Amino acid sequence: MPTETVYGLAANALDPDAIEKIFAAKERPKDNPLIVHISRTDSIEKYAHSVPESARKLAKAFWPGPITMIFEKTSLIPDVISAGQTTVALRMPNHPLLQALLETLPFPLAAPSANPFMYISPVSADHVFEQLGGRLPYILDGGRCEYGIESTIVSFEGEQAVLLRAGAIERDMIELILDAPLIDKTKNTTIKRAGMYHKHYSPHTPCVLGTYEEFRDDTRNIGYITFSRILDMPTEQQYQLSTKGDMREAAYNLYHALHKMDTREFDVIVAELLPDTGIGSAINERLRKATHQEK
Ligand code: TXA
Ligand code: MG
């Protein structure tokens, strides 16, 4: 299914057998919980309890939209979705086709991103087809995803909001609505949570962080991903995330660029970091994971 962030691999969130098929198709470890997609704000009450006031403010400000919130789950949510934890991740997506689908279904949809485990997230129906086509009965084509990176994930400690994964909604926007700073646990690796795997979002081609200047004398066949800078070399060897230097456009192009460059048979892909502010931080976090070198 298309969403405004990335494509999701969806199944009936209330049916454990359907959920098992998601883990099988993605080859995803069972200790990594799934997001439940709902079509109405009042469904929170069905699937979550002890919902803090700060969560209601965020739902009012950003739903439908790319923010996912973690709550204590009700017994309607099967344990396989939450990987044995007592919590559930809820999100109300903002994509017209998906909203229409959710409204016709008598159940919510559990969905992780529709990529094989650790590979690049898909932002078009073609990406899904290339990666998982043979394993799926249907792909709902909703065009290119508007944001191009995953939702921001927030949990709560009482009324205090905690950032678990940087994403399409900037941290500053959330702090503005709550009129309070977020606790940043995006780097906390002791709990099972969003983005806990260091290597993630990776192309098959080896990928490193760096700049053209650092690799100028390297004799390998190198593909470059830059933020906005156009390099003095053939166009097929480079990809600008946004020639205007617009970070939102860069997010929109990020996974598309990684998919494209991954098909061009480079020895290595060198990617440049963006300014570490706003959505740039969320992009950089994905670039760091795509370029993580196994020790
Ligand atoms: O934009 C998105 O969020 C996309 C679209 C399809 O909605 N979905 C997505 O799903 O990115 P996925 O599975 O690739 O990433 C969801 C993250 C995982 O890292 C998972 O660990 C975390 O959400 N998560 C899910 N349930 C959780 C829970 N109960 N507690 C903590 N983290 C949770
Ligand atoms: Mg994912």
PDB file of C-alpha atoms in Angstrom, residues 212 221-241 243 257 260-261 264 266 268-270 272:
ATOM      1  CA  TYR A 212      34.039  14.025  -3.964  1.00  0.00           C
ATOM      2  CA  ASN A 221      34.102   3.268 -10.337  1.00  0.00           C
ATOM      3  CA  ILE A 222      32.325   5.626  -7.926  1.00  0.00           C
ATOM      4  CA  GLY A 223      28.777   7.005  -7.931  1.00  0.00           C
ATOM      5  CA  TYR A 224      28.160  10.195  -5.924  1.00  0.00           C
ATOM      6  CA  ILE A 225      25.040  11.330  -4.111  1.00  0.00           C
ATOM      7  CA  THR A 226      25.246  15.027  -3.238  1.00  0.00           C
ATOM      8  CA  PHE A 227      22.773  17.368  -1.576  1.00  0.00           C
ATOM      9  CA  SER A 228      22.760  20.085  -4.259  1.00  0.00           C
ATOM     10  CA  ARG A 229      26.262  20.374  -5.674  1.00  0.00           C
ATOM     11  CA  ILE A 230      26.735  19.393  -9.330  1.00  0.00           C
ATOM     12  CA  LEU A 231      30.087  17.625  -9.856  1.00  0.00           C
ATOM     13  CA  ASP A 232      32.293  17.953 -12.896  1.00  0.00           C
ATOM     14  CA  MET A 233      31.688  14.418 -14.223  1.00  0.00           C
ATOM     15  CA  PRO A 234      29.101  12.525 -16.311  1.00  0.00           C
ATOM     16  CA  THR A 235      25.512  12.880 -15.081  1.00  0.00           C
ATOM     17  CA  GLU A 236      24.985   9.088 -14.681  1.00  0.00           C
ATOM     18  CA  GLN A 237      27.746   9.111 -12.080  1.00  0.00           C
ATOM     19  CA  GLN A 238      26.018  11.560  -9.757  1.00  0.00           C
ATOM     20  CA  TYR A 239      22.635  12.242  -8.203  1.00  0.00           C
ATOM     21  CA  GLN A 240      21.635  15.565  -6.652  1.00  0.00           C
ATOM     22  CA  LEU A 241      18.997  15.177  -3.943  1.00  0.00           C
ATOM     23  CA  THR A 243      19.611  21.123  -6.961  1.00  0.00           C
ATOM     24  CA  ALA A 257      18.425   8.109  -5.501  1.00  0.00           C
ATOM     25  CA  LYS A 260      18.699   4.363  -8.891  1.00  0.00           C
ATOM     26  CA  MET A 261      22.394   4.438  -8.002  1.00  0.00           C
ATOM     27  CA  ARG A 264      24.270   1.366 -12.007  1.00  0.00           C
ATOM     28  CA  PHE A 266      29.323   1.146  -9.192  1.00  0.00           C
ATOM     29  CA  VAL A 268      31.063   2.061  -4.350  1.00  0.00           C
ATOM     30  CA  ILE A 269      28.506   4.829  -3.729  1.00  0.00           C
ATOM     31  CA  VAL A 270      29.780   7.915  -1.884  1.00  0.00           C
ATOM     32  CA  GLU A 272      27.393  13.479   1.258  1.00  0.00           C
TER      33      GLU A 272
END
